[in-house]
Amino acid sequence: MELPSALSFELVTPERSIVHESVDEVQIPGSQGYLGVLPGHTPLLTTLQVGELWFRRGAERSFVSVAFGFAEILPDRVTVLAQIAERAEAIDVDRAEEARRRARERLAGSTANVDFERARVALLKSLVRLQVASHARIRPPAGL
Amino acid sequence: MPSLIDMRRRIRAVKSTQQITKAMKTVAASKLRRAQERITGARPFAQLMLGVLNSLATRVDPALHPLLAAPADRPPAPTLLVVVTADKGLCGSFNSSLLRRAGTYVADADREVALGLVGRKGRDFFVRRGFDVRYEDINVFTNLRYTHAQAVARAAIGEFTSGAARDVYLLYNEFKSVLQQRVVVERLLPIPRLEDDSAAAAEALAGHLFEPTPAEIFDELLPRHVETQLFRALLESAAAEHAARMTAMDAATRNAGEMIDQLTLYMNKMRQATITRELIEVVSGAEAL
């Protein structure tokens, strides 16, 4: 069987469609671990965790932070349904820092009425967003 | 008979009302455009979601999941009707036709009906009349987020799984076009059985891997499906509200224009009559001399 030469990649959230383009490779934060997808991947359906997703087209990689949802992978198509997704360029670093600080505080405080699971997820989300945002910053500006 | 000054005052009052309705129409039009964009943005997610759900349904026995239970197996509890109204008025028959429909639904139902209310108009209406209200949320439409839909979905699923509600229906205004809104009733829970084109879907999924198991994915997917449905309904309602307000305010502006024309005509006739009468008085006064 001939392998498809590219993946048609679609990333949507309940609010809007974030990415819809043809790419060469995608890395997805699956609930059982990160998985890289190249054209011709075995059909797969997985849930997502909080994490960093990237897709590559030629040499250019774009990063997106995602949290919760599903991904359907077919040999020539990848569809990601994420509850939350933000492209690296769109992440507000100050807000993420603030969220991280608050989550840390909540985890550090040992009062009984702290919802640890929620605080943990909030911390995780803010860390991922910061990490994704840092990728946007080190990328050379367009035209170089 | 009103004096000329009274008439002038009246015309000025109508004019300022017209300015307000005109402004409201413009605002509604721009909000409508944004609301329409949001619906278009939300559509792909709902569609893809349905696709995944359909393909999964062939791999898992849908009867296993509580959210898919057949209505006959449910406990004899009231029906939960989620009514989505607007927060504000001045949008024609948008709220009233919805509330009328809710009223007939409650009256015609063969069992008790509990209510879940989104939007201030519906809440004020039903709470004042002492209905069994299980959930209420107001002021969601100024800044509508997915989390609002999640909150409603959580409440609905909670009522449903705890057995406090036999089934859950959704009543809202669907945005058909700018000139047309349609009141629709949809069953939210138990989730209606999916379209059965399973043979093709099963074939397509024959080689699929699942992470984690299909059943676990299903468990996560179904509540999301309910949320997505609700989110779509809220977006539809928001767009329909702006459309209804735009149409209503357009009509109001036009009516105000007509009223101004009529009042101006009347005022001019009055002025003419006064002048004529004064002329006659002068002439007949001169003749008498």
XYZ file of C-alpha atoms in Angstrom:
433
model
C 0.000 0.000 0.000
C 1.323 3.379 -0.894
C 1.831 5.731 1.991
C 0.183 9.138 1.876
C 2.735 11.932 1.597
C 1.138 14.345 4.045
C -1.365 14.556 6.871
C -4.427 16.695 6.799
C -4.419 18.078 10.305
C -7.420 19.632 12.006
C -7.510 20.988 15.553
C -10.810 22.295 16.864
C -12.157 23.458 20.220
C -15.813 23.957 21.112
C -15.340 27.657 20.421
C -13.608 27.559 17.081
C -11.291 25.850 14.682
C -7.650 26.489 15.620
C -5.672 24.725 12.902
C -6.724 23.285 9.582
C -3.825 22.582 7.250
C -1.667 19.990 5.621
C 1.343 18.931 7.703
C 4.210 16.402 7.657
C 4.243 15.323 11.293
C 2.218 15.811 14.466
C 3.029 15.059 18.072
C 0.019 14.539 20.327
C -0.149 14.375 24.127
C -2.216 11.190 24.426
C -3.535 10.121 27.801
C -1.130 7.156 27.734
C 1.841 9.223 26.682
C 3.043 11.418 23.851
C 2.781 9.963 20.411
C 4.288 11.099 17.159
C 2.241 10.716 14.023
C 3.673 10.480 10.513
C 1.699 9.902 7.343
C 0.520 6.318 7.159
C -0.042 5.880 10.891
C -2.267 3.041 12.016
C -5.835 4.196 12.707
C -6.038 5.174 16.358
C -8.457 6.868 18.691
C -7.131 8.307 21.917
C -8.047 10.692 24.701
C -5.774 13.632 25.418
C -4.057 14.847 28.528
C -2.840 18.318 29.394
C 0.194 18.795 27.260
C 2.074 20.251 24.387
C 1.132 19.452 20.848
C 3.237 20.354 17.867
C 2.933 19.926 14.154
C 5.646 20.235 11.555
C 5.468 21.343 8.001
C 8.813 21.110 6.256
C 11.259 22.445 8.833
C 8.822 24.739 10.549
C 7.297 23.540 13.793
C 4.292 25.156 15.456
C 3.361 24.574 19.056
C -0.056 24.456 20.660
C -1.000 23.831 24.269
C -3.976 21.520 24.581
C -5.983 20.120 27.455
C -8.472 17.258 27.439
C -10.383 15.931 24.499
C -9.833 13.344 21.802
C -7.719 12.676 18.781
C -8.660 10.504 15.857
C -5.757 9.381 13.733
C -6.136 7.920 10.272
C -3.351 7.216 7.769
C -3.865 10.509 5.977
C -5.788 12.554 8.515
C -5.463 13.693 12.128
C -8.418 15.233 13.920
C -7.964 16.660 17.408
C -10.992 17.687 19.438
C -9.593 19.596 22.391
C -11.497 21.211 25.214
C -8.874 23.920 25.437
C -6.239 24.777 22.862
C -4.031 27.793 22.431
C -1.404 28.451 19.801
C 1.969 29.404 21.210
C 1.761 32.919 19.777
C -1.601 33.500 21.422
C -0.597 32.552 24.964
C -0.581 35.340 27.494
C 2.608 34.624 29.431
C 1.763 36.943 32.322
C -1.577 35.278 32.840
C 0.015 31.830 32.755
C 2.644 32.935 35.308
C -0.101 34.261 37.517
C -2.056 31.002 37.195
C 1.039 29.001 38.074
C 1.706 31.133 41.152
C -1.881 30.733 42.363
C -1.909 26.974 41.788
C 1.398 26.605 43.656
C -0.013 28.555 46.575
C -3.106 26.437 46.708
C -1.067 23.242 46.644
C 1.279 24.525 49.326
C -1.531 25.525 51.679
C -2.472 22.355 53.544
C -6.011 23.316 54.515
C -8.506 20.528 54.169
C -10.855 22.345 51.813
C -8.329 22.710 48.994
C -9.354 20.773 45.941
C -5.984 19.180 45.234
C -6.935 17.597 41.962
C -8.167 20.881 40.575
C -5.115 22.738 41.813
C -2.846 20.089 40.349
C -4.516 20.311 36.941
C -4.394 24.110 37.074
C -0.673 23.974 37.830
C -0.090 21.499 35.036
C -2.004 23.629 32.570
C -0.103 26.767 33.465
C 3.245 24.949 33.207
C 2.385 23.561 29.790
C 1.255 26.948 28.588
C 4.479 28.540 29.756
C 6.507 25.852 28.067
C 4.602 26.200 24.818
C 4.890 29.975 24.959
C 8.658 29.722 25.370
C 8.829 27.911 22.026
C 7.089 30.805 20.379
C 9.663 33.208 21.733
C 12.810 31.410 20.639
C 11.577 31.039 17.104
C 13.378 33.466 14.753
C 11.199 36.322 13.562
C 9.712 35.953 10.112
C 12.056 36.932 7.298
C 15.248 35.620 8.863
C -57.494 70.208 21.554
C -53.724 70.059 22.111
C -51.851 73.243 21.553
C -49.115 73.640 18.982
C -46.508 73.519 21.699
C -47.920 70.225 22.973
C -47.709 68.758 19.515
C -44.141 69.870 19.052
C -43.205 68.323 22.386
C -44.859 65.079 21.442
C -43.015 64.877 18.145
C -39.731 65.500 19.903
C -40.476 62.662 22.329
C -41.209 60.217 19.535
C -38.053 61.332 17.752
C -35.851 60.591 20.733
C -37.476 57.185 21.135
C -36.763 56.552 17.499
C -33.127 57.424 18.031
C -32.898 54.880 20.816
C -34.545 52.110 18.815
C -32.311 52.914 15.876
C -29.217 52.668 18.064
C -30.431 49.393 19.548
C -30.967 48.028 16.089
C -27.421 48.893 15.045
C -25.978 47.364 18.200
C -28.051 44.207 17.747
C -26.904 43.946 14.152
C -23.233 44.043 15.058
C -23.735 41.623 17.943
C -25.642 39.346 15.620
C -22.728 39.260 13.226
C -20.410 38.178 16.019
C -22.880 35.593 17.318
C -23.235 34.148 13.832
C -19.470 33.842 13.545
C -19.369 31.978 16.831
C -21.954 29.473 15.685
C -19.985 28.881 12.531
C -16.854 28.453 14.642
C -18.513 25.966 16.956
C -19.987 23.844 14.204
C -16.912 21.815 13.148
C -16.367 20.621 16.698
C -19.927 19.383 17.056
C -19.754 17.653 13.695
C -16.448 15.916 14.347
C -17.682 14.958 17.784
C -20.721 13.305 16.278
C -18.480 11.494 13.799
C -16.291 10.047 16.548
C -19.337 9.173 18.612
C -20.934 7.361 15.707
C -17.845 5.371 14.937
C -17.448 4.419 18.584
C -21.050 3.365 19.005
C -20.384 0.447 16.708
C -17.564 -0.793 18.944
C -19.263 -0.484 22.309
C -22.648 -1.720 23.374
C -24.474 1.580 23.849
C -26.897 -0.030 26.282
C -24.105 -0.264 28.828
C -23.840 3.432 29.421
C -26.314 5.107 31.817
C -26.653 8.220 29.665
C -27.992 6.053 26.848
C -30.547 4.103 28.882
C -33.877 3.567 27.177
C -36.630 5.886 28.488
C -38.700 2.901 29.566
C -36.048 1.804 32.058
C -35.951 5.135 33.823
C -37.422 5.740 37.294
C -40.837 7.462 37.414
C -39.434 10.909 38.191
C -40.388 14.272 36.699
C -39.107 15.396 33.334
C -36.506 18.119 33.487
C -37.120 20.846 30.934
C -34.204 23.180 30.330
C -35.549 26.495 29.029
C -33.132 28.907 27.391
C -34.480 32.463 27.362
C -32.782 35.818 26.967
C -31.577 38.015 29.799
C -33.122 41.128 28.321
C -36.393 42.084 26.767
C -37.196 44.355 23.816
C -36.726 41.582 21.327
C -40.186 41.051 19.955
C -41.859 37.759 20.675
C -38.551 36.004 21.384
C -39.174 35.376 25.073
C -42.952 35.319 25.079
C -43.299 32.632 22.415
C -40.700 30.551 24.211
C -42.442 30.906 27.560
C -45.796 30.152 25.991
C -44.343 26.977 24.502
C -42.869 26.031 27.878
C -46.262 26.621 29.454
C -48.065 24.354 27.027
C -45.337 21.769 27.418
C -45.825 21.697 31.169
C -49.608 21.623 30.815
C -49.615 18.849 28.204
C -47.012 16.603 29.814
C -48.381 13.382 31.280
C -46.068 13.669 34.263
C -44.670 16.408 36.421
C -42.158 18.738 34.900
C -39.222 20.292 36.734
C -37.413 23.210 35.178
C -33.858 24.245 34.516
C -33.665 27.893 33.560
C -31.033 29.803 31.667
C -31.663 33.498 31.153
C -33.227 36.122 33.362
C -36.565 36.354 31.569
C -37.372 32.698 32.018
C -36.174 32.672 35.596
C -38.295 35.668 36.590
C -41.328 34.170 34.903
C -41.188 30.697 36.430
C -39.762 31.445 39.846
C -42.527 33.994 40.445
C -45.099 31.352 39.608
C -43.664 28.826 42.008
C -42.509 26.096 39.649
C -40.154 23.302 40.664
C -36.869 24.872 39.561
C -33.809 22.645 39.740
C -31.273 24.867 38.100
C -30.981 28.512 37.196
C -28.358 30.700 35.663
C -28.615 34.298 34.543
C -26.397 36.830 32.787
C -24.700 34.216 30.675
C -25.247 35.821 27.294
C -23.135 38.944 27.713
C -20.029 36.784 27.727
C -21.023 33.287 26.702
C -18.347 30.684 27.367
C -18.133 26.949 27.026
C -17.939 26.714 30.820
C -21.535 27.963 31.014
C -22.644 25.029 28.901
C -20.520 22.765 31.082
C -22.245 23.988 34.226
C -25.698 23.367 32.765
C -24.616 19.971 31.471
C -23.219 18.987 34.851
C -26.496 19.918 36.550
C -28.571 18.078 33.947
C -26.424 14.947 34.066
C -26.488 15.072 37.857
C -30.283 15.208 37.984
C -30.468 12.463 35.429
C -28.013 9.971 36.890
C -29.243 10.488 40.459
C -32.727 9.553 39.287
C -34.226 12.913 40.244
C -35.226 13.396 36.631
C -36.574 10.774 34.288
C -35.375 12.521 31.161
C -34.096 15.915 30.147
C -35.477 18.044 27.353
C -34.115 21.259 25.977
C -36.295 24.175 24.865
C -34.694 27.063 23.035
C -34.956 29.428 20.104
C -33.172 28.129 17.079
C -31.557 30.646 14.792
C -32.968 29.820 11.388
C -32.317 33.085 9.668
C -32.180 36.740 10.587
C -35.902 37.061 10.065
C -36.904 33.758 11.537
C -36.464 32.094 14.884
C -37.991 28.765 15.666
C -38.829 27.404 19.092
C -37.543 23.844 19.284
C -37.783 21.082 21.853
C -35.031 18.481 21.814
C -34.330 15.503 23.983
C -30.985 15.906 25.684
C -30.981 12.839 27.951
C -31.066 9.946 27.572
C -28.987 10.600 24.482
C -31.062 9.651 21.442
C -29.851 6.519 19.690
C -27.465 7.342 16.916
C -28.173 6.970 13.245
C -27.574 3.417 12.254
C -25.155 3.338 9.368
C -23.049 1.065 11.513
C -21.934 -1.341 8.809
C -19.835 1.244 6.983
C -18.521 2.751 10.209
C -17.594 -0.652 11.609
C -15.662 -1.405 8.464
C -13.799 1.887 8.696
C -12.919 1.172 12.299
C -11.931 -2.437 11.825
C -8.224 -1.719 12.289
C -8.523 0.991 14.923
C -6.411 1.039 18.023
C -7.890 2.594 21.141
C -6.081 4.347 23.946
C -7.409 3.664 26.558
C -10.192 1.137 25.869
C -13.208 2.007 23.696
C -15.472 1.874 26.739
C -13.361 4.392 28.634
C -13.271 6.744 25.686
C -17.024 6.387 25.424
C -17.427 7.300 29.084
C -15.568 10.500 28.523
C -17.134 11.283 25.209
C -20.804 11.142 26.186
C -20.784 13.923 28.787
C -18.777 16.013 26.321
C -21.432 15.356 23.746
C -24.095 16.704 26.105
C -21.974 19.770 26.778
C -21.475 20.379 23.093
C -25.204 20.081 22.458
C -25.938 22.606 25.175
C -23.230 24.946 24.004
C -24.667 24.900 20.512
C -28.150 25.570 21.870
C -26.871 28.542 23.874
C -25.074 29.956 20.853
C -28.161 29.472 18.716
C -30.272 31.222 21.298
C -27.833 34.121 21.569
C -27.821 34.640 17.819
C -31.591 34.279 17.633
C -32.003 36.849 20.393
C -29.936 39.442 18.574
C -31.751 38.699 15.338
C -35.122 39.062 17.048
C -34.072 42.309 18.682
C -32.780 43.669 15.422
C -36.038 42.913 13.655
C -38.130 44.274 16.507
C -36.124 47.471 16.745
C -36.216 47.918 12.997
C -40.001 47.711 13.089
C -40.109 50.084 16.047
C -37.939 52.601 14.223
C -40.196 52.415 11.214
C -43.326 52.806 13.325
C -41.822 55.808 15.063
C -41.119 57.334 11.654
C -44.734 56.850 10.603
C -45.949 58.326 13.846
C -43.747 61.375 13.390
C -45.124 61.863 9.885
C -48.710 61.669 11.100
C -48.112 64.002 14.014
C -46.294 66.484 11.792
C -49.163 66.451 9.317
C -51.680 66.996 12.085
C -49.603 69.783 13.556
C -49.326 71.552 10.202
C -53.065 71.292 9.645
C -53.622 72.736 13.069
C -51.292 75.617 12.403
C -52.976 76.287 9.081
C -56.381 76.214 10.755
C -55.219 78.736 13.340
C -53.868 81.058 10.664
C -57.074 80.790 8.630
C -59.178 81.482 11.652
C -57.128 84.509 12.577
C -57.349 85.809 9.006
C -61.119 85.446 9.065
C -61.242 87.279 12.334
C -59.161 90.140 10.938
C -61.211 90.353 7.723
C -64.578 90.210 9.445
C -63.313 92.729 11.990
C -62.362 95.096 9.123
C -65.775 94.642 7.473
C -67.527 95.518 10.688
C -65.818 98.876 10.732
